[in-house]
C-alpha cells in the first residue's frame, strides 16, 4: 500500500514491493540526487552487484544523453533508471538490448496509459511525434567478452519546463494524459516487459522473435525517411528493422539499404519523426 504522505515514492523498498519479475529490478538502489544513474550502475557493477540491479534517482545533475548530449532530470519529474545486465553474448550483439528496452517502455506506456506510444528507430519512444523517453546503453567489455551492460532510461513523466529547443520535440505523460503517472508502477511495468523480451532476445542473440512487435510500434514505417550518414545522405521508404535491429530502407532504384544505428541519424521527412 502506498503512503499518503508520499504518493509517488521511488524509495527502494516501495519499488521493490511492486516488482512482478524473477530478476529484473529485484534489487533497487534509489538516490535523491546523483550525477547519473548509469554511473551509479557502473560503480555497483564494479562492486560485483548481480544482473537485474536497478538504480533510480529523483534528480540527476550530470545526466547523460546519446551522442555526448546532456539529459535533464529535474527533481521528482521523471523516471531516471539504469539496469545492470551481465549477458554471456558476443559484444557485437549487445547494442540490440537498447531496442529491446525501447519496445518494453513503449509497451508499458500503451498498457498503463492507453497512449499511442511508438518507437523512433532505434530507441526513442514518442507519442504524437514528440519524445517521451530516451535510452542510453553503455557497455564494459574486454578480450574475454562482455563484462556488463548498463541500460539507462529517462521517461518524461511530469517534466513540464522543457528548454526552448525541445519545446516542439518533447512531451510528458502528464501533459498527454492529464494524470501524474505513478513512477513505481511504471518502472515495475517496464521491468516486467523487459524481462520477458530480453529472455526472448537471449534465446537467439538477435531480435527475430521481437521484430514483428517492434515494427508494429515503429514510427514512420512505410513512410519516407532521410538517412544522414557521414558523407552519404539519401532518402527512401522505411520498411522496418531486420533481426539485427538494422533499419531497412528501400531507395528509389529498388535497392534496400541496411542502416546501422551507430553514427547515423534518420529523420522522417516531415517533423521530428
Ligand atoms: C537520449 O539521448 O535520448 C538518451 C537519454 C538517456 C537518459 C537516461 S536517464 C537515466 C540514465 N542516466 C543517464 O545519465 N542517462 C540515462
Short mmCIF file of C-alpha atoms and ligand atoms in Angstrom, two decimals:
data_model
loop_
_atom_site.label_atom_id
_atom_site.label_comp_id
_atom_site.label_asym_id
_atom_site.label_seq_id
_atom_site.Cartn_x
_atom_site.Cartn_y
_atom_site.Cartn_z
CA UNK A 1 0.00 0.00 0.00
CA UNK A 2 1.30 3.47 -0.89
CA UNK A 3 1.87 6.09 1.79
CA UNK A 4 -0.46 9.14 1.51
CA UNK A 5 2.39 11.38 2.63
CA UNK A 6 4.41 10.48 -0.43
CA UNK A 7 2.11 9.03 -3.10
CA UNK A 8 4.74 8.82 -5.84
CA UNK A 9 7.59 7.24 -3.90
CA UNK A 10 10.52 5.71 -5.73
CA UNK A 11 12.18 4.62 -2.49
CA UNK A 12 13.90 1.26 -2.99
CA UNK A 13 11.53 -0.71 -0.76
CA UNK A 14 8.41 0.81 -2.40
CA UNK A 15 9.63 0.00 -5.90
CA UNK A 16 10.86 -3.49 -4.98
CA UNK A 17 7.45 -4.29 -3.49
CA UNK A 18 5.80 -3.55 -6.87
CA UNK A 19 8.07 -5.80 -8.94
CA UNK A 20 6.49 -8.82 -10.62
CA UNK A 21 9.71 -10.08 -12.17
CA UNK A 22 12.02 -13.01 -11.50
CA UNK A 23 15.24 -10.94 -11.57
CA UNK A 24 14.91 -7.56 -13.33
CA UNK A 25 14.64 -4.75 -10.80
CA UNK A 26 14.56 -7.11 -7.82
CA UNK A 27 17.39 -5.18 -6.16
CA UNK A 28 16.88 -1.42 -6.23
CA UNK A 29 19.14 1.46 -5.23
CA UNK A 30 17.32 4.79 -5.09
CA UNK A 31 19.07 8.17 -4.83
CA UNK A 32 17.69 11.59 -4.05
CA UNK A 33 20.39 13.21 -6.18
CA UNK A 34 23.14 11.61 -8.22
CA UNK A 35 25.32 12.54 -11.17
CA UNK A 36 23.86 9.83 -13.41
CA UNK A 37 22.14 6.53 -12.67
CA UNK A 38 24.25 4.99 -15.46
CA UNK A 39 27.34 5.98 -13.46
CA UNK A 40 25.78 4.52 -10.29
CA UNK A 41 25.22 1.18 -12.04
CA UNK A 42 28.80 1.19 -13.35
CA UNK A 43 30.03 1.65 -9.78
CA UNK A 44 27.69 -1.07 -8.49
CA UNK A 45 28.72 -3.41 -11.32
CA UNK A 46 32.39 -2.98 -10.44
CA UNK A 47 31.48 -3.90 -6.84
CA UNK A 48 30.00 -7.18 -8.11
CA UNK A 49 26.26 -6.46 -7.91
CA UNK A 50 24.13 -9.02 -9.77
CA UNK A 51 22.32 -8.82 -13.09
CA UNK A 52 18.98 -7.06 -12.71
CA UNK A 53 20.22 -4.47 -10.19
CA UNK A 54 18.35 -1.22 -10.81
CA UNK A 55 19.43 2.34 -9.93
CA UNK A 56 16.83 5.13 -9.67
CA UNK A 57 17.15 8.83 -8.97
CA UNK A 58 14.78 11.68 -8.18
CA UNK A 59 17.29 14.07 -9.74
CA UNK A 60 20.40 13.74 -11.91
CA UNK A 61 22.83 16.64 -12.07
CA UNK A 62 25.02 15.15 -14.81
CA UNK A 63 22.54 13.01 -16.72
CA UNK A 64 23.89 11.69 -20.00
CA UNK A 65 22.11 11.50 -23.33
CA UNK A 66 23.18 9.91 -26.60
CA UNK A 67 25.93 11.46 -28.72
CA UNK A 68 27.50 13.16 -25.71
CA UNK A 69 24.45 15.32 -25.02
CA UNK A 70 23.24 16.24 -21.53
CA UNK A 71 19.99 14.77 -20.23
CA UNK A 72 17.95 16.87 -17.86
CA UNK A 73 16.21 15.22 -14.89
CA UNK A 74 14.68 17.88 -12.60
CA UNK A 75 13.79 16.58 -9.12
CA UNK A 76 10.74 14.33 -8.98
CA UNK A 77 9.58 14.99 -12.53
CA UNK A 78 10.79 11.94 -14.41
CA UNK A 79 11.86 8.34 -14.30
CA UNK A 80 15.65 8.11 -14.39
CA UNK A 81 16.60 4.47 -14.14
CA UNK A 82 19.51 2.24 -15.13
CA UNK A 83 19.54 -1.53 -15.26
CA UNK A 84 22.57 -3.80 -14.91
CA UNK A 85 22.90 -6.76 -17.29
CA UNK A 86 25.64 -9.38 -17.43
CA UNK A 87 24.85 -11.16 -20.69
CA UNK A 88 27.00 -14.03 -21.97
CA UNK A 89 26.76 -12.80 -25.56
CA UNK A 90 29.05 -11.51 -28.29
CA UNK A 91 29.92 -7.81 -27.71
CA UNK A 92 28.75 -7.12 -31.29
CA UNK A 93 25.22 -8.20 -30.31
CA UNK A 94 24.95 -6.14 -27.13
CA UNK A 95 23.62 -2.93 -28.70
CA UNK A 96 20.39 -4.75 -29.60
CA UNK A 97 19.34 -4.69 -25.93
CA UNK A 98 18.65 -0.98 -26.39
CA UNK A 99 15.92 -1.81 -28.89
CA UNK A 100 14.57 -4.45 -26.51
CA UNK A 101 14.22 -1.75 -23.82
CA UNK A 102 12.58 0.68 -26.27
CA UNK A 103 9.98 -1.96 -27.05
CA UNK A 104 9.42 -2.59 -23.32
CA UNK A 105 8.90 1.10 -22.50
CA UNK A 106 6.53 1.63 -25.44
CA UNK A 107 4.52 -1.46 -24.46
CA UNK A 108 4.35 -0.35 -20.81
CA UNK A 109 3.14 3.17 -21.73
CA UNK A 110 0.47 1.73 -24.01
CA UNK A 111 -0.76 -0.71 -21.37
CA UNK A 112 -0.78 1.72 -18.42
CA UNK A 113 -1.88 4.98 -20.08
CA UNK A 114 -3.53 3.95 -23.36
CA UNK A 115 -1.28 6.33 -25.32
CA UNK A 116 -0.22 5.61 -28.90
CA UNK A 117 3.44 5.11 -27.93
CA UNK A 118 5.67 4.48 -30.93
CA UNK A 119 9.37 3.87 -31.38
CA UNK A 120 11.52 6.27 -33.32
CA UNK A 121 14.28 3.97 -34.54
CA UNK A 122 16.45 2.95 -32.91
CA UNK A 123 15.16 3.67 -29.42
CA UNK A 124 13.34 6.91 -28.67
CA UNK A 125 9.76 6.43 -27.54
CA UNK A 126 7.43 9.07 -28.97
CA UNK A 127 3.76 9.98 -28.77
CA UNK A 128 2.24 12.19 -31.49
CA UNK A 129 5.77 12.71 -32.82
CA UNK A 130 7.11 14.04 -29.51
CA UNK A 131 9.68 12.26 -27.39
CA UNK A 132 8.65 10.84 -24.00
CA UNK A 133 11.63 8.53 -23.44
CA UNK A 134 15.31 8.28 -24.33
CA UNK A 135 17.63 5.33 -23.77
CA UNK A 136 21.41 5.27 -23.40
CA UNK A 137 23.23 1.92 -23.31
CA UNK A 138 26.84 1.66 -22.17
CA UNK A 139 28.98 -1.46 -22.15
CA UNK A 140 32.13 -2.67 -20.45
CA UNK A 141 33.94 -5.41 -22.31
CA UNK A 142 37.43 -6.86 -22.76
CA UNK A 143 39.22 -9.56 -24.72
CA UNK A 144 37.24 -12.07 -22.66
CA UNK A 145 33.90 -10.64 -23.84
CA UNK A 146 31.14 -8.56 -22.24
CA UNK A 147 31.71 -7.70 -18.57
CA UNK A 148 28.44 -5.84 -18.14
CA UNK A 149 25.91 -3.66 -19.91
CA UNK A 150 24.10 -0.64 -18.46
CA UNK A 151 20.77 0.39 -19.98
CA UNK A 152 19.74 3.88 -18.88
CA UNK A 153 16.18 5.02 -19.41
CA UNK A 154 14.77 8.52 -18.98
CA UNK A 155 10.99 8.92 -19.16
CA UNK A 156 9.31 12.32 -19.04
CA UNK A 157 6.54 11.70 -16.54
CA UNK A 158 5.92 15.24 -15.30
CA UNK A 159 8.69 17.33 -16.88
CA UNK A 160 6.81 20.49 -17.91
CA UNK A 161 9.54 23.06 -18.44
CA UNK A 162 11.48 21.81 -21.43
CA UNK A 163 14.28 24.00 -22.75
CA UNK A 164 13.30 26.19 -25.71
CA UNK A 165 14.95 23.93 -28.30
CA UNK A 166 12.93 20.90 -27.10
CA UNK A 167 9.51 22.54 -26.84
CA UNK A 168 8.19 21.09 -30.10
CA UNK A 169 10.15 17.84 -29.75
CA UNK A 170 9.40 16.53 -26.25
CA UNK A 171 6.31 15.99 -24.11
CA UNK A 172 5.45 14.45 -20.72
CA UNK A 173 3.00 11.67 -19.89
CA UNK A 174 1.28 14.12 -17.53
CA UNK A 175 0.66 16.56 -20.38
CA UNK A 176 -0.61 13.76 -22.62
CA UNK A 177 -2.95 12.08 -20.15
CA UNK A 178 -3.81 14.82 -17.64
CA UNK A 179 -2.65 12.49 -14.83
CA UNK A 180 0.60 12.28 -12.92
CA UNK A 181 2.00 8.78 -13.53
CA UNK A 182 2.82 6.63 -10.52
CA UNK A 183 6.51 6.14 -11.24
CA UNK A 184 6.89 2.91 -9.22
CA UNK A 185 4.07 1.34 -11.23
CA UNK A 186 5.63 2.50 -14.49
CA UNK A 187 9.10 1.23 -13.52
CA UNK A 188 7.70 -2.16 -12.46
CA UNK A 189 5.75 -2.50 -15.71
CA UNK A 190 8.83 -1.62 -17.80
CA UNK A 191 10.88 -4.23 -15.91
CA UNK A 192 8.23 -6.90 -16.42
CA UNK A 193 8.06 -6.30 -20.17
CA UNK A 194 11.84 -6.00 -20.45
CA UNK A 195 12.47 -9.28 -18.66
CA UNK A 196 10.06 -11.11 -20.96
CA UNK A 197 11.51 -9.61 -24.17
CA UNK A 198 15.14 -9.87 -23.07
CA UNK A 199 14.77 -13.61 -22.44
CA UNK A 200 13.46 -13.97 -26.00
CA UNK A 201 16.41 -11.95 -27.28
CA UNK A 202 18.88 -14.19 -25.40
CA UNK A 203 17.46 -17.35 -26.98
CA UNK A 204 18.74 -16.29 -30.40
CA UNK A 205 21.04 -13.32 -29.63
CA UNK A 206 19.01 -11.35 -32.12
CA UNK A 207 15.59 -9.74 -32.49
CA UNK A 208 13.99 -12.45 -34.62
CA UNK A 209 11.29 -13.10 -32.00
CA UNK A 210 10.68 -9.38 -31.30
CA UNK A 211 10.96 -7.88 -34.77
CA UNK A 212 7.27 -8.09 -35.55
CA UNK A 213 6.23 -6.39 -32.29
CA UNK A 214 8.92 -3.73 -32.73
CA UNK A 215 7.92 -2.99 -36.32
CA UNK A 216 4.29 -2.80 -35.20
CA UNK A 217 5.24 0.16 -33.00
CA UNK A 218 7.76 1.73 -35.37
CA UNK A 219 7.03 5.39 -36.12
CA UNK A 220 7.04 6.28 -39.79
CA UNK A 221 7.11 2.69 -41.08
CA UNK A 222 6.13 2.64 -44.74
CA UNK A 223 6.87 6.36 -44.99
CA UNK A 224 9.72 8.36 -46.44
CA UNK A 225 12.85 8.82 -44.30
CA UNK A 226 16.11 10.61 -44.88
CA UNK A 227 19.28 8.79 -43.83
CA UNK A 228 22.13 11.06 -42.77
CA UNK A 229 25.34 9.03 -42.79
CA UNK A 230 28.64 10.88 -42.66
CA UNK A 231 29.36 11.57 -46.33
CA UNK A 232 26.27 9.72 -47.56
CA UNK A 233 22.76 11.15 -47.47
CA UNK A 234 19.78 9.58 -49.17
CA UNK A 235 16.02 9.15 -48.91
CA UNK A 236 13.92 6.01 -49.07
CA UNK A 237 10.97 4.15 -47.65
CA UNK A 238 11.33 2.76 -44.11
CA UNK A 239 10.49 -0.94 -44.21
CA UNK A 240 11.19 -1.66 -40.54
CA UNK A 241 14.05 -3.44 -38.77
CA UNK A 242 15.64 -6.78 -39.58
CA UNK A 243 16.59 -9.34 -36.95
CA UNK A 244 19.78 -7.41 -36.08
CA UNK A 245 17.84 -4.22 -35.45
CA UNK A 246 19.11 -2.53 -38.61
CA UNK A 247 16.60 -0.30 -40.38
CA UNK A 248 15.72 -1.46 -43.89
CA UNK A 249 15.39 1.50 -46.25
CA UNK A 250 14.23 0.99 -49.84
CA UNK A 251 15.77 3.53 -52.20
CA UNK A 252 14.11 4.86 -55.31
CA UNK A 253 16.07 2.42 -57.52
CA UNK A 254 14.63 -0.52 -55.53
CA UNK A 255 17.80 -1.42 -53.63
CA UNK A 256 17.41 -1.93 -49.89
CA UNK A 257 20.00 -0.47 -47.52
CA UNK A 258 20.57 -1.87 -44.01
CA UNK A 259 21.13 1.11 -41.75
CA UNK A 260 23.18 0.50 -38.61
CA UNK A 261 22.33 2.79 -35.69
CA UNK A 262 25.93 3.81 -34.79
CA UNK A 263 26.71 7.18 -36.33
CA UNK A 264 23.61 7.50 -38.44
CA UNK A 265 20.67 9.79 -37.98
CA UNK A 266 17.33 9.03 -39.59
CA UNK A 267 14.67 11.70 -39.94
CA UNK A 268 11.10 11.47 -41.07
CA UNK A 269 10.70 13.81 -43.98
CA UNK A 270 8.01 15.66 -42.04
CA UNK A 271 8.68 16.83 -38.49
CA UNK A 272 10.61 15.22 -35.64
CA UNK A 273 9.79 11.62 -36.52
C1 LIG B 1 18.88 10.12 -25.21
O1 LIG B 1 19.73 10.94 -25.53
O2 LIG B 1 17.79 10.04 -25.78
C2 LIG B 1 19.19 9.11 -24.10
C3 LIG B 1 18.82 9.65 -22.76
C4 LIG B 1 19.06 8.66 -21.61
C5 LIG B 1 18.78 9.28 -20.27
C6 LIG B 1 18.81 8.29 -19.15
S1 LIG B 1 18.17 8.96 -17.65
C7 LIG B 1 18.75 7.59 -16.77
C8 LIG B 1 20.12 7.25 -17.33
N1 LIG B 1 21.15 8.04 -16.70
C9 LIG B 1 21.76 8.85 -17.55
O3 LIG B 1 22.69 9.64 -17.27
N2 LIG B 1 21.22 8.75 -18.78
C10 LIG B 1 20.17 7.73 -18.79
#
